[in-house]
Amino acid sequence: MFLMDLKEEHRKTFLDLAQYTMRVDMCVTSSESWMLMKFTEECGFFDNEYRPRKRPLEEIMKDFESTSRSDKKIIIFELYRMILADGQFHEKQKELVKTIAERWNLKMEEINEIIDLSQKLIDMSLKCYKKLVVD
């Protein structure tokens, strides 16, 4: 949704982080895989122009050191969209996002607001889908 606001290098790193987040609970769902594909397209990468790399978290986080606070909030928001896409918020994913938020000095109030916004967006999208496609 807001990924094009990130610099190209940060969009690539976001995709690496999204893939890492997807795999952290050792259970990749079809919803998460679909979201990663959509994120890749949203970042402007088509036809395998960029494939998310499997990298250690420390290496990924290092690439975000110069990222602005608002871009970090966008990254957390988009991660939550993927995490919540399958309707489950696994413990390891919670721990990962908490670790990232702490490293980025984001307060839990900010994170909770981001989670709430992500959930509202997902709920609204599902409602629209049901009205427009299913009905």
Tab-separated table of C-alpha atoms in Angstrom:
chain	number	residue	atom	x	y	z
A	1	MET	CA	0.000	0.000	0.000
A	2	PHE	CA	2.802	2.440	0.926
A	3	LEU	CA	5.831	0.494	-0.274
A	4	MET	CA	6.516	2.762	-3.265
A	5	ASP	CA	7.222	5.530	-0.735
A	6	LEU	CA	10.409	3.645	0.202
A	7	LYS	CA	13.673	4.042	-1.712
A	8	GLU	CA	14.342	1.185	-4.127
A	9	GLU	CA	17.114	-0.262	-1.947
A	10	HIS	CA	14.754	-0.262	1.059
A	11	ARG	CA	11.975	-1.873	-0.981
A	12	LYS	CA	14.336	-4.760	-1.785
A	13	THR	CA	15.361	-5.045	1.851
A	14	PHE	CA	11.695	-4.945	2.888
A	15	LEU	CA	11.000	-7.936	0.631
A	16	ASP	CA	13.897	-9.800	2.257
A	17	LEU	CA	12.450	-8.944	5.680
A	18	ALA	CA	8.956	-10.001	4.602
A	19	GLN	CA	10.311	-13.354	3.483
A	20	TYR	CA	12.216	-13.727	6.763
A	21	THR	CA	9.067	-12.861	8.734
A	22	MET	CA	7.035	-15.375	6.749
A	23	ARG	CA	9.445	-18.172	7.563
A	24	VAL	CA	10.208	-17.312	11.205
A	25	ASP	CA	7.385	-19.493	12.536
A	26	MET	CA	8.393	-22.409	10.265
A	27	CYS	CA	4.910	-22.393	8.708
A	28	VAL	CA	4.476	-20.462	5.464
A	29	THR	CA	0.817	-20.157	4.513
A	30	SER	CA	-0.566	-19.623	1.023
A	31	SER	CA	-1.878	-16.227	2.198
A	32	GLU	CA	1.612	-15.153	3.243
A	33	SER	CA	3.138	-16.380	-0.029
A	34	TRP	CA	0.456	-14.511	-1.969
A	35	MET	CA	1.142	-11.336	0.036
A	36	LEU	CA	4.883	-11.608	-0.674
A	37	MET	CA	4.138	-11.876	-4.393
A	38	LYS	CA	1.825	-8.838	-4.178
A	39	PHE	CA	4.424	-6.901	-2.183
A	40	THR	CA	7.003	-7.666	-4.874
A	41	GLU	CA	4.673	-6.255	-7.515
A	42	GLU	CA	3.780	-3.271	-5.335
A	43	CYS	CA	7.498	-2.530	-5.002
A	44	GLY	CA	7.644	-2.302	-8.794
A	45	PHE	CA	9.419	-5.605	-9.457
A	46	PHE	CA	7.846	-7.832	-12.092
A	47	ASP	CA	8.815	-11.027	-13.942
A	48	ASN	CA	11.324	-12.095	-11.291
A	49	GLU	CA	13.162	-8.770	-11.624
A	50	TYR	CA	13.888	-9.088	-7.918
A	51	ARG	CA	13.528	-12.181	-5.774
A	52	PRO	CA	13.636	-11.822	-1.999
A	53	ARG	CA	16.894	-13.191	-0.616
A	54	LYS	CA	17.211	-15.475	2.383
A	55	ARG	CA	19.451	-13.479	4.701
A	56	PRO	CA	20.111	-13.345	8.446
A	57	LEU	CA	18.045	-10.804	10.366
A	58	GLU	CA	21.149	-8.859	11.454
A	59	GLU	CA	22.172	-8.327	7.844
A	60	ILE	CA	18.668	-7.195	6.893
A	61	MET	CA	18.441	-4.804	9.849
A	62	LYS	CA	21.805	-3.264	8.977
A	63	ASP	CA	20.391	-2.258	5.580
A	64	PHE	CA	17.646	-0.284	7.337
A	65	GLU	CA	20.005	1.820	9.503
A	66	SER	CA	19.566	4.938	7.347
A	67	THR	CA	15.796	4.531	7.042
A	68	SER	CA	13.612	7.357	8.359
A	69	ARG	CA	11.231	6.844	11.273
A	70	SER	CA	8.191	7.216	9.005
A	71	ASP	CA	9.593	4.601	6.600
A	72	LYS	CA	10.129	2.246	9.533
A	73	LYS	CA	6.470	2.645	10.475
A	74	ILE	CA	5.492	1.856	6.888
A	75	ILE	CA	7.633	-1.281	7.022
A	76	ILE	CA	5.999	-2.440	10.264
A	77	PHE	CA	2.513	-1.656	8.871
A	78	GLU	CA	3.155	-3.655	5.702
A	79	LEU	CA	4.665	-6.569	7.656
A	80	TYR	CA	1.520	-6.730	9.773
A	81	ARG	CA	-0.626	-6.859	6.654
A	82	MET	CA	1.207	-10.005	5.650
A	83	ILE	CA	1.311	-11.502	9.147
A	84	LEU	CA	-2.424	-10.995	9.647
A	85	ALA	CA	-3.361	-12.138	6.136
A	86	ASP	CA	-3.848	-15.732	7.260
A	87	GLY	CA	-5.845	-14.693	10.323
A	88	GLN	CA	-3.172	-15.936	12.725
A	89	PHE	CA	-0.497	-14.019	14.567
A	90	HIS	CA	2.126	-16.575	15.525
A	91	GLU	CA	4.216	-16.082	18.668
A	92	LYS	CA	7.541	-16.052	16.790
A	93	GLN	CA	6.209	-13.380	14.443
A	94	LYS	CA	5.112	-11.287	17.453
A	95	GLU	CA	8.571	-11.651	18.982
A	96	LEU	CA	10.241	-10.687	15.705
A	97	VAL	CA	8.174	-7.536	15.244
A	98	LYS	CA	8.731	-6.591	18.886
A	99	THR	CA	12.490	-7.019	18.385
A	100	ILE	CA	12.434	-4.858	15.259
A	101	ALA	CA	10.313	-2.176	16.959
A	102	GLU	CA	12.670	-2.058	19.943
A	103	ARG	CA	15.722	-1.735	17.691
A	104	TRP	CA	14.007	1.111	15.875
A	105	ASN	CA	12.927	2.796	19.128
A	106	LEU	CA	9.238	2.553	18.256
A	107	LYS	CA	6.971	2.635	21.288
A	108	MET	CA	4.467	-0.132	21.948
A	109	GLU	CA	1.628	2.417	21.651
A	110	GLU	CA	2.793	3.133	18.088
A	111	ILE	CA	3.058	-0.575	17.302
A	112	ASN	CA	-0.414	-1.271	18.717
A	113	GLU	CA	-1.846	1.548	16.599
A	114	ILE	CA	-0.115	0.122	13.505
A	115	ILE	CA	-1.520	-3.347	14.283
A	116	ASP	CA	-4.997	-1.859	14.679
A	117	LEU	CA	-4.754	0.035	11.371
A	118	SER	CA	-3.498	-3.080	9.581
A	119	GLN	CA	-6.366	-5.152	10.959
A	120	LYS	CA	-8.932	-2.521	9.993
A	121	LEU	CA	-7.560	-2.433	6.449
A	122	ILE	CA	-7.714	-6.225	6.164
A	123	ASP	CA	-11.265	-6.290	7.550
A	124	MET	CA	-12.379	-3.588	5.128
A	125	SER	CA	-10.740	-5.383	2.181
A	126	LEU	CA	-12.509	-8.635	3.070
A	127	LYS	CA	-15.838	-6.829	3.399
A	128	CYS	CA	-15.359	-5.184	-0.015
A	129	TYR	CA	-14.359	-8.492	-1.579
A	130	LYS	CA	-17.469	-10.193	-0.223
A	131	LYS	CA	-19.720	-7.373	-1.466
A	132	LEU	CA	-18.120	-6.968	-4.882
A	133	VAL	CA	-17.036	-10.464	-5.811
A	134	VAL	CA	-18.955	-12.985	-3.729
A	135	ASP	CA	-22.433	-11.418	-3.651
